[in-house]
Amino acid sequence: MTDATGTVAPTAPPDPGPRTTAAPEPARLGLAGRLVDSQFSPIVFTIVLLVLLLWIGSLVSDPFVFPPLDRIAGSVWQVLTEQWGDMALTLVRFAAALAAAMVFGWALGLLMGAFRRTIGRFVNPLVAVVQAVPALSWVLLAILWMEVVETRIAFVTFMIAFPFFVIAVYEGIRDMDKDVLEAIEQFRPSRLQVLRILLLPQSVVNVIMTFRATAAMTLKLMVFAELIAADSGIGHRLQVAQSNFRVDAILAWTLLLVVANFLILWATDRVEKLALKWRAEAIVR
Amino acid sequence: MNQPNAVVTFTDVNQRFGAVTAVEELSLRIGQGERLAILGRTGAGKSTLLNLLIGNLRPTRGTVRVDGLDPYAQHAELQGVIGMAFQTPRLLPWRTALDNVAVGMEILGVPQSERLERARTWLGKMHLADSAGLFPSQLSGGMRQRVSLARAFSIEPALVLLDESFSALDEVTARQLREEFVELAEAERKTALIVTHNIEEAFAISHRVLLLGRPARILAEYAVSDCPAVGTTDFGDLRRSIHQQMVDATRAAMA
């Protein structure tokens, strides 16, 4: 092999090729070790502990304050068979409002990032003001401003959630790797091409992370909004249960909300794994 | 200074940033199919020259022309004329190797089937045909740099710019890539400007080497065909002489 000047160069060894990560040989574990190592063990442990605490609570206190397990289970069953419509209504409201907040926030964040000197500079303080308004203020204003319950709930949820998406996408673009931008700009793309080829795919990470971080909070705030401003949904049912001194019903709804939160996080995890499969995750040993 | 077949000309170019002079009375030309290496230490204004060439900067004085066009004022007209590979690969992490190579063609409006076919061809030339579907995080440093070179070449530019493109790699991989670059540049008759601080690299991959002082002005010019071959004892003497000139130029600039 000769180089450009005709000098004989030593033969280069082949490139090491694609990176592969060899999985370490799993150590042989006993039954107890396998139980501790199982991915389901922490979940089972948490459920058992919670049931145990509820049972002990019902033993040591008045059933009116801490109902027995069978009554809580009965309430869960009642919710699932007779009041599932309220649960479905809350989840539909949640999905619609969060999707609207995500799409609007994503689009606005991209526009702010692509036109930073104009739209970005002027809209950023407005978004910061919207984000600083307390959730309770949005709820009270929605009651006074709007008659239709669905509009109130959608408005409150949207106003709470969308600034998080805008700020995440905008800041993500501001923190973008300038070197990568320079590499793309060598081909002299239009502003629209930069948006489509670079900014939009890059912001997917920020949107998914924001969704993960805000989904649980948004659901809780939405139930809170329903409690004050709606005559249907989980929040309304909680308000009715509280009026009727039904601690068992409150616990049943709470339990279902916790399960819904876990399912939302699980679904987000699946979407994240699919959409961000290109990422190399660092594992701290 | 301008020649009919020159792809690049710098004529009496001065570039100042406030009180700092980055380029001083620089004139040079790169002919069709010629590979010119610019050698200089850090701060010698090498990157400023590239920025002038790709139209990111307008010279304070003098003119820069690529194919007779002003890269700053006629930015859009030069679309597809220049392909550049950087010190680091700068790939889009969410795109596969194939889609990274195709990104330049996508911006230039090449139809999808054609650009994917061309991207596959270029990956093949870079010995990466089997890695087309891998993401940058799954490639080694050398493979990523090959993808970056394929991206620059695939738009079939009249002018290829290399900005310290092999300096972040280990010597064995860098040597291998240099050889592949020379083969491709020869086969495609590419005009190229190679910016480097590596003396051996400059002489190994170019036809002509310009040694820059600080601020950027030509200290010496070498026709590679008239110089001793890289690796020989005589080249060692030349290397020491060039190195001393670089050190002296840096000292003079700091004095």
Coordinates of C-alpha atoms in Angstrom, one line a residue:
Chain A
M1 CA 0.0 0.0 0.0
T2 CA 1.4 3.4 -0.9
D3 CA 0.4 6.9 0.2
A4 CA 0.0 10.0 -2.0
T5 CA 3.7 10.6 -2.1
G6 CA 4.5 7.1 -3.1
T7 CA 5.8 6.1 0.3
V8 CA 5.2 2.6 1.4
A9 CA 2.8 2.7 4.3
P10 CA 2.3 -0.1 6.8
T11 CA -0.9 -2.1 6.1
A12 CA -3.6 -0.7 8.3
P13 CA -5.5 -3.2 10.4
P14 CA -9.2 -3.4 9.5
D15 CA -11.5 -1.0 11.3
P16 CA -12.8 -2.5 14.5
G17 CA -16.3 -2.3 13.0
P18 CA -19.6 -1.6 14.6
R19 CA -19.7 -1.3 18.3
T20 CA -21.1 -4.3 20.1
T21 CA -21.8 -4.7 23.7
A22 CA -21.3 -8.2 25.0
A23 CA -23.8 -9.1 27.6
P24 CA -22.1 -10.3 30.8
E25 CA -22.7 -13.9 31.7
P26 CA -25.4 -13.8 34.4
A27 CA -24.3 -15.1 37.7
R28 CA -26.2 -18.2 39.0
L29 CA -28.6 -17.2 41.7
G30 CA -30.6 -19.1 44.2
L31 CA -34.4 -18.8 44.5
A32 CA -34.2 -15.9 46.9
G33 CA -31.6 -14.1 44.7
R34 CA -33.8 -14.6 41.6
L35 CA -36.8 -13.2 43.5
V36 CA -34.8 -10.1 44.5
D37 CA -33.4 -9.8 41.0
S38 CA -36.8 -10.0 39.2
Q39 CA -38.0 -6.8 37.6
F40 CA -41.5 -7.4 39.1
S41 CA -40.3 -7.8 42.7
P42 CA -40.3 -4.1 43.6
I43 CA -43.9 -3.7 42.3
V44 CA -45.1 -6.8 44.2
F45 CA -43.3 -5.6 47.3
T46 CA -45.0 -2.1 47.0
I47 CA -48.5 -3.6 46.5
V48 CA -48.1 -6.0 49.4
L49 CA -46.8 -3.2 51.7
L50 CA -49.7 -0.9 50.8
V51 CA -52.3 -3.7 51.3
L52 CA -50.7 -4.5 54.6
L53 CA -50.8 -0.8 55.7
L54 CA -54.5 -0.5 54.7
W55 CA -55.3 -3.7 56.6
I56 CA -53.4 -2.5 59.8
G57 CA -55.1 0.9 59.5
S58 CA -58.6 -0.7 59.3
L59 CA -57.7 -2.9 62.4
V60 CA -56.6 0.0 64.6
S61 CA -59.0 2.8 63.6
D62 CA -62.7 3.4 63.1
P63 CA -64.1 1.9 59.9
F64 CA -65.6 5.3 59.2
V65 CA -62.0 6.8 59.1
F66 CA -60.2 3.7 57.7
P67 CA -62.6 1.3 56.0
P68 CA -61.8 -2.4 55.9
L69 CA -60.2 -3.9 52.8
D70 CA -63.3 -5.7 51.6
R71 CA -65.2 -2.4 51.5
I72 CA -62.5 -0.7 49.5
A73 CA -62.4 -3.6 47.1
G74 CA -66.2 -3.4 46.8
S75 CA -65.9 0.3 45.9
V76 CA -63.3 -0.4 43.3
W77 CA -65.6 -3.0 41.8
Q78 CA -68.5 -0.5 41.9
V79 CA -66.4 2.1 40.1
L80 CA -65.3 -0.4 37.5
T81 CA -68.8 -1.7 36.8
E82 CA -71.1 1.2 37.5
Q83 CA -69.1 4.4 37.3
W84 CA -66.5 3.6 34.6
G85 CA -68.1 6.3 32.4
D86 CA -66.7 9.0 34.7
M87 CA -63.2 7.3 34.6
A88 CA -63.3 7.1 30.8
L89 CA -64.5 10.7 30.6
T90 CA -61.6 11.9 32.7
L91 CA -59.1 9.9 30.6
V92 CA -60.5 11.1 27.3
R93 CA -60.4 14.7 28.6
F94 CA -56.8 14.1 29.7
A95 CA -55.7 12.6 26.4
A96 CA -57.4 15.3 24.3
A97 CA -56.1 18.3 26.4
L98 CA -52.6 16.9 26.7
A99 CA -52.4 16.1 23.0
A100 CA -53.6 19.6 22.1
A101 CA -51.1 21.1 24.6
M102 CA -48.3 18.9 23.2
V103 CA -49.0 19.7 19.5
F104 CA -49.5 23.5 20.1
G105 CA -46.5 23.7 22.5
W106 CA -44.3 21.7 20.1
A107 CA -45.3 23.9 17.1
L108 CA -44.9 27.1 19.0
G109 CA -41.5 26.0 20.4
L110 CA -40.3 25.1 16.9
L111 CA -41.4 28.4 15.5
M112 CA -39.7 30.3 18.4
G113 CA -36.5 28.2 17.8
A114 CA -36.5 28.7 14.1
F115 CA -37.2 32.4 14.3
R116 CA -35.4 33.1 17.6
R117 CA -34.6 36.8 17.0
T118 CA -38.2 37.7 16.3
I119 CA -40.9 35.2 17.5
G120 CA -38.5 33.6 20.1
R121 CA -37.5 36.8 21.8
F122 CA -41.0 38.2 22.0
V123 CA -43.1 35.1 22.8
N124 CA -40.7 33.6 25.4
P125 CA -41.6 36.1 28.2
L126 CA -45.4 35.6 27.4
V127 CA -45.0 31.8 27.8
A128 CA -43.1 32.4 31.1
V129 CA -46.0 34.5 32.4
V130 CA -48.6 31.9 31.5
Q131 CA -46.4 29.2 33.2
A132 CA -46.2 31.4 36.4
V133 CA -50.0 31.6 36.8
P134 CA -51.1 29.3 39.6
A135 CA -53.3 26.3 38.5
L136 CA -56.0 27.4 41.0
S137 CA -56.3 30.8 39.3
W138 CA -56.9 29.1 35.9
V139 CA -59.6 26.9 37.5
L140 CA -61.4 29.9 39.1
L141 CA -61.0 32.0 35.9
A142 CA -62.4 29.1 33.8
I143 CA -65.5 28.9 36.1
L144 CA -66.1 32.6 35.7
W145 CA -65.3 32.9 32.0
M146 CA -66.8 29.7 30.6
E147 CA -70.2 28.0 30.9
V148 CA -69.6 24.7 29.3
V149 CA -67.8 22.2 31.6
E150 CA -65.8 20.5 28.8
T151 CA -64.4 23.9 27.7
R152 CA -63.5 24.7 31.3
I153 CA -61.6 21.5 31.8
A154 CA -59.9 21.6 28.5
F155 CA -58.9 25.2 29.0
V156 CA -57.4 24.6 32.4
T157 CA -55.5 21.5 31.4
F158 CA -54.2 23.2 28.2
M159 CA -53.0 26.3 30.0
I160 CA -51.2 24.3 32.6
A161 CA -49.5 21.9 30.2
F162 CA -48.6 23.7 27.0
P163 CA -45.9 26.1 28.4
F164 CA -43.9 23.1 29.5
F165 CA -43.8 21.8 25.9
V166 CA -43.0 25.2 24.5
I167 CA -40.1 25.9 26.9
A168 CA -38.7 22.4 26.5
V169 CA -38.7 22.5 22.7
Y170 CA -37.4 26.1 22.6
E171 CA -34.6 25.5 25.1
G172 CA -33.7 22.2 23.3
I173 CA -33.2 24.1 20.1
R174 CA -31.2 26.8 21.8
D175 CA -28.9 24.1 23.2
M176 CA -28.6 22.4 19.9
D177 CA -25.2 21.2 18.8
K178 CA -23.9 24.1 16.7
D179 CA -21.4 21.8 15.0
V180 CA -24.3 19.7 13.6
L181 CA -26.1 22.8 12.5
E182 CA -23.0 24.0 10.7
A183 CA -22.6 20.6 9.0
I184 CA -26.1 20.8 7.6
E185 CA -25.8 24.5 6.7
Q186 CA -22.9 23.7 4.4
F187 CA -25.6 22.4 1.9
R188 CA -27.3 25.8 2.1
P189 CA -30.8 24.6 3.2
S190 CA -33.9 26.8 3.4
R191 CA -35.3 27.7 6.8
L192 CA -38.1 25.2 6.2
Q193 CA -35.5 22.4 5.4
V194 CA -33.6 23.2 8.6
L195 CA -36.9 22.9 10.5
R196 CA -37.8 19.6 9.0
I197 CA -34.5 17.9 8.8
L198 CA -32.8 19.2 12.0
L199 CA -35.1 21.0 14.5
L200 CA -38.2 18.8 14.3
P201 CA -36.4 15.4 14.8
Q202 CA -34.2 16.8 17.5
S203 CA -37.2 18.2 19.4
V204 CA -38.7 14.7 19.7
V205 CA -36.5 14.0 22.6
N206 CA -37.6 17.1 24.4
V207 CA -41.3 16.5 23.7
I208 CA -41.2 12.9 25.0
M209 CA -39.2 13.9 28.1
T210 CA -41.7 16.7 28.8
F211 CA -44.7 14.4 28.2
R212 CA -43.2 11.9 30.7
A213 CA -42.6 14.7 33.3
T214 CA -45.9 16.5 32.9
A215 CA -48.4 13.6 32.3
A216 CA -48.8 12.6 35.9
M217 CA -48.9 16.2 37.1
T218 CA -51.5 17.2 34.4
L219 CA -53.7 14.2 35.3
K220 CA -53.7 15.2 39.0
L221 CA -54.4 18.9 38.2
M222 CA -57.2 17.9 35.8
V223 CA -58.9 15.8 38.6
F224 CA -58.5 18.9 40.8
A225 CA -60.1 21.1 38.2
E226 CA -63.0 18.6 37.8
L227 CA -63.4 18.6 41.6
I228 CA -64.1 22.3 41.5
A229 CA -65.4 23.1 38.1
A230 CA -67.2 20.0 36.7
D231 CA -70.3 17.9 37.2
S232 CA -68.7 14.7 35.8
G233 CA -65.4 12.8 35.8
I234 CA -63.2 11.4 38.5
G235 CA -62.8 14.8 40.2
H236 CA -66.6 15.2 40.5
R237 CA -66.9 11.7 41.9
L238 CA -64.3 12.4 44.5
Q239 CA -66.2 15.5 45.5
V240 CA -69.4 13.5 45.8
A241 CA -67.6 10.8 47.9
Q242 CA -66.2 13.5 50.2
S243 CA -69.7 15.0 50.6
N244 CA -71.1 11.6 51.6
F245 CA -68.2 10.7 53.9
R246 CA -67.3 7.7 51.7
V247 CA -63.6 7.2 52.5
D248 CA -63.7 3.8 50.8
A249 CA -64.8 5.5 47.5
I250 CA -62.1 8.1 47.8
L251 CA -59.5 5.4 48.3
A252 CA -60.9 3.4 45.4
W253 CA -60.7 6.3 43.0
T254 CA -57.3 7.2 44.3
L255 CA -56.1 3.6 43.7
L256 CA -57.4 3.7 40.1
L257 CA -55.8 7.1 39.5
V258 CA -52.4 5.6 40.6
V259 CA -52.9 2.6 38.3
A260 CA -53.8 5.0 35.4
N261 CA -50.6 7.0 36.1
F262 CA -48.5 3.9 36.0
L263 CA -50.1 2.8 32.7
I264 CA -49.5 6.2 31.2
L265 CA -45.8 6.1 32.2
W266 CA -45.5 2.5 30.9
A267 CA -47.0 3.6 27.5
T268 CA -44.6 6.6 27.4
D269 CA -41.7 4.3 28.1
R270 CA -42.7 2.1 25.1
V271 CA -43.1 5.1 22.8
E272 CA -39.7 6.5 24.0
K273 CA -38.0 3.2 23.3
L274 CA -39.4 3.1 19.8
A275 CA -38.9 6.8 18.9
L276 CA -35.5 7.2 20.5
K277 CA -34.0 3.8 19.5
W278 CA -31.0 5.6 18.0
R279 CA -29.8 6.8 21.4
A280 CA -26.9 5.1 23.2
E281 CA -27.9 5.0 26.8
A282 CA -25.1 5.3 29.3
I283 CA -25.2 2.9 32.2
V284 CA -23.4 3.9 35.3
R285 CA -21.9 0.8 36.9
Chain B
M1 CA -3.3 35.4 -10.0
N2 CA -6.7 34.3 -11.4
Q3 CA -6.3 31.4 -13.8
P4 CA -9.0 30.2 -16.2
N5 CA -9.2 26.8 -14.6
A6 CA -9.0 28.0 -11.0
V7 CA -11.9 26.8 -8.9
V8 CA -10.9 29.0 -5.9
T9 CA -9.2 32.3 -5.8
F10 CA -8.4 34.6 -2.8
T11 CA -7.1 38.0 -4.0
D12 CA -5.5 40.3 -1.5
V13 CA -7.8 39.2 1.2
N14 CA -7.8 40.8 4.6
Q15 CA -10.0 39.8 7.4
R16 CA -10.2 41.7 10.7
F17 CA -12.3 41.0 13.8
G18 CA -12.3 44.3 15.6
A19 CA -8.7 45.1 16.4
V20 CA -7.5 41.6 15.6
T21 CA -6.2 40.7 12.1
A22 CA -7.0 37.1 11.2
V23 CA -6.0 37.2 7.5
E24 CA -3.4 39.5 6.0
E25 CA -3.0 40.3 2.3
L26 CA -3.6 36.7 1.3
S27 CA -3.7 35.7 -2.3
L28 CA -4.0 32.1 -3.5
R29 CA -5.6 30.0 -6.1
I30 CA -6.6 26.3 -6.3
G31 CA -6.8 24.9 -9.8
Q32 CA -9.3 22.4 -11.2
G33 CA -8.5 18.9 -9.7
E34 CA -5.8 20.3 -7.4
R35 CA -5.5 19.4 -3.8
L36 CA -4.1 22.2 -1.7
A37 CA -3.1 21.8 1.9
I38 CA -3.0 24.7 4.3
L39 CA -0.7 24.1 7.1
G40 CA -0.6 26.2 10.2
R41 CA -0.7 26.2 14.0
T42 CA -3.8 26.9 16.1
G43 CA -4.9 30.5 15.6
A44 CA -3.3 30.8 12.2
G45 CA -6.6 31.7 10.6
K46 CA -7.1 28.4 8.9
S47 CA -10.8 28.2 9.9
T48 CA -11.3 31.8 9.0
L49 CA -10.2 30.9 5.4
L50 CA -12.8 28.1 5.3
N51 CA -15.5 30.4 6.7
L52 CA -14.7 32.9 4.0
L53 CA -14.8 30.1 1.4
I54 CA -18.2 28.8 2.4
G55 CA -19.7 32.3 2.7
N56 CA -20.1 32.5 6.5
L57 CA -17.8 35.6 6.4
R58 CA -17.4 38.6 4.1
P59 CA -13.8 39.6 3.7
T60 CA -12.9 43.0 5.2
R61 CA -10.9 43.7 2.0
G62 CA -10.1 41.7 -1.1
T63 CA -12.2 39.1 -3.0
V64 CA -12.9 35.4 -2.6
R65 CA -14.3 33.5 -5.5
V66 CA -15.5 29.9 -5.9
D67 CA -16.1 29.0 -9.5
G68 CA -16.2 32.7 -10.2
L69 CA -18.9 33.3 -7.7
D70 CA -18.7 35.4 -4.5
P71 CA -19.5 32.8 -1.7
Y72 CA -20.9 35.5 0.6
A73 CA -23.0 37.6 -1.8
Q74 CA -24.0 34.6 -4.0
H75 CA -24.6 32.2 -1.2
A76 CA -27.6 30.4 -2.9
E77 CA -25.9 30.1 -6.3
L78 CA -23.2 28.0 -4.7
Q79 CA -25.6 25.3 -3.4
G80 CA -24.2 21.9 -4.1
V81 CA -20.8 23.3 -5.2
I82 CA -19.0 22.8 -1.9
G83 CA -18.8 19.6 0.3
M84 CA -17.1 19.8 3.6
A85 CA -16.0 17.3 6.2
F86 CA -15.1 18.5 9.6
Q87 CA -12.7 17.6 12.5
T88 CA -15.6 15.7 14.1
P89 CA -18.2 13.7 12.0
R90 CA -21.2 15.9 13.0
L91 CA -23.7 13.4 12.0
L92 CA -27.5 13.5 12.8
P93 CA -27.7 11.0 15.6
W94 CA -31.3 9.9 14.8
R95 CA -30.5 9.1 11.2
T96 CA -28.9 5.9 10.0
A97 CA -25.5 6.0 8.2
L98 CA -27.4 5.8 4.9
D99 CA -29.8 8.7 5.7
N100 CA -26.9 10.7 7.0
V101 CA -25.0 10.4 3.7
A102 CA -28.3 11.2 1.8
V103 CA -29.0 14.4 3.8
G104 CA -27.1 16.8 1.6
M105 CA -28.8 15.4 -1.5
E106 CA -32.1 15.7 0.2
I107 CA -31.5 19.4 0.7
L108 CA -30.4 19.7 -2.9
G109 CA -33.7 18.2 -4.0
V110 CA -32.4 14.9 -5.4
P111 CA -35.3 12.4 -5.7
Q112 CA -35.5 9.9 -2.9
S113 CA -34.8 6.7 -4.9
E114 CA -31.8 8.3 -6.6
R115 CA -30.3 9.8 -3.4
L116 CA -30.6 6.5 -1.5
E117 CA -29.0 4.7 -4.4
R118 CA -26.1 7.2 -4.5
A119 CA -25.8 7.1 -0.7
R120 CA -25.5 3.3 -0.9
T121 CA -22.8 3.6 -3.6
W122 CA -20.8 6.1 -1.5
L123 CA -21.1 4.0 1.6
G124 CA -19.8 1.1 -0.5
K125 CA -16.8 3.2 -1.6
M126 CA -16.1 3.9 2.1
H127 CA -16.3 0.2 2.9
L128 CA -19.5 0.7 4.9
A129 CA -22.0 -1.1 2.8
D130 CA -22.9 -3.4 5.6
S131 CA -23.4 -0.6 8.1
A132 CA -26.0 1.4 6.1
G133 CA -28.7 0.7 8.6
L134 CA -26.7 1.5 11.7
F135 CA -27.1 4.7 13.8
P136 CA -24.0 6.9 14.5
S137 CA -24.0 5.7 18.1
Q138 CA -23.5 2.1 16.8
L139 CA -20.4 3.1 14.7
S140 CA -16.8 3.5 15.6
G141 CA -15.1 6.9 15.3
G142 CA -13.4 5.9 12.1
M143 CA -16.7 4.7 10.6
R144 CA -18.5 7.9 11.6
Q145 CA -15.7 9.9 9.9
R146 CA -16.1 7.8 6.8
V147 CA -19.9 8.6 6.8
S148 CA -19.0 12.3 7.1
L149 CA -16.7 12.0 4.1
A150 CA -19.3 10.1 2.1
R151 CA -21.8 12.9 2.9
A152 CA -19.5 15.5 1.6
F153 CA -18.6 13.6 -1.6
S154 CA -22.1 12.3 -2.3
I155 CA -23.4 15.7 -3.5
E156 CA -20.7 15.5 -6.1
P157 CA -19.3 18.9 -5.3
A158 CA -16.8 20.8 -7.4
L159 CA -14.8 21.6 -4.3
V160 CA -14.2 19.4 -1.2
L161 CA -13.1 21.1 2.0
L162 CA -11.5 19.1 4.8
D163 CA -11.1 20.9 8.1
E164 CA -8.7 18.8 10.3
S165 CA -10.9 15.9 9.3
F166 CA -8.5 13.2 10.4
S167 CA -7.0 14.8 13.5
A168 CA -9.4 13.3 16.0
L169 CA -8.6 9.8 14.9
D170 CA -5.9 7.3 15.9
E171 CA -2.9 7.3 13.5
V172 CA -3.7 3.9 11.9
T173 CA -7.3 4.9 11.1
A174 CA -6.3 8.4 10.0
R175 CA -3.7 6.9 7.6
Q176 CA -6.3 4.5 6.2
L177 CA -8.8 7.3 5.7
R178 CA -6.2 9.6 4.1
E179 CA -5.4 6.9 1.6
E180 CA -9.1 6.4 0.8
F181 CA -9.6 10.1 0.4
V182 CA -6.7 10.4 -2.0
E183 CA -8.0 7.5 -4.0
L184 CA -11.5 9.0 -4.2
A185 CA -10.2 12.5 -5.0
E186 CA -8.0 11.1 -7.8
A187 CA -10.8 9.0 -9.2
E188 CA -13.3 11.8 -9.2
R189 CA -10.8 14.5 -10.1
K190 CA -11.9 16.6 -7.1
T191 CA -10.5 20.0 -6.3
A192 CA -9.8 20.0 -2.5
L193 CA -8.7 22.4 0.2
I194 CA -7.3 20.5 3.2
V195 CA -6.7 22.5 6.4
T196 CA -4.4 20.7 8.8
H197 CA -1.8 21.3 11.5
N198 CA -0.2 17.8 10.7
I199 CA 2.8 18.2 8.5
E200 CA 2.9 14.6 7.3
E201 CA -0.8 14.7 6.5
A202 CA -0.4 17.8 4.5
F203 CA 2.3 16.3 2.3
A204 CA 0.6 12.9 2.1
I205 CA -2.7 14.0 0.6
S206 CA -2.1 17.2 -1.4
H207 CA -0.3 18.4 -4.5
R208 CA 0.7 21.6 -2.9
V209 CA 1.2 22.8 0.6
L210 CA 1.0 26.4 1.9
L211 CA 2.5 27.2 5.2
L212 CA 0.6 30.0 7.0
G213 CA 1.9 32.4 9.6
R214 CA -0.1 34.3 12.2
P215 CA -2.2 36.2 11.1
A216 CA -2.9 34.1 8.0
R217 CA -0.4 35.0 5.4
I218 CA 1.7 32.7 3.3
L219 CA 5.2 31.9 4.8
A220 CA 6.2 29.3 2.3
E221 CA 4.8 27.2 -0.5
Y222 CA 5.8 23.6 -1.4
A223 CA 5.1 21.6 -4.5
V224 CA 4.7 18.1 -3.1
S225 CA 6.2 16.5 -6.2
D226 CA 9.4 18.5 -5.6
C227 CA 9.7 17.4 -2.0
P228 CA 11.1 14.3 -0.4
A229 CA 8.7 11.5 0.2
V230 CA 7.0 11.3 3.6
G231 CA 8.8 9.0 5.9
T232 CA 12.3 9.4 4.4
T233 CA 15.2 11.0 6.2
D234 CA 15.1 14.0 3.8
F235 CA 11.5 14.5 4.7
G236 CA 12.5 14.5 8.3
D237 CA 14.8 17.5 7.7
L238 CA 12.0 19.3 5.7
R239 CA 9.6 18.5 8.6
R240 CA 11.9 20.0 11.2
S241 CA 12.4 23.1 9.0
I242 CA 8.6 23.6 8.6
H243 CA 8.1 23.0 12.3
Q244 CA 10.7 25.6 13.2
Q245 CA 9.0 28.1 10.9
M246 CA 5.7 27.4 12.6
V247 CA 7.2 28.0 16.0
D248 CA 8.9 31.2 14.9
A249 CA 5.7 32.5 13.4
T250 CA 3.8 31.8 16.6
R251 CA 6.5 33.5 18.7
A252 CA 6.6 36.5 16.3
A253 CA 2.8 36.8 16.5
M254 CA 2.9 36.7 20.4
A255 CA 5.8 39.2 20.7

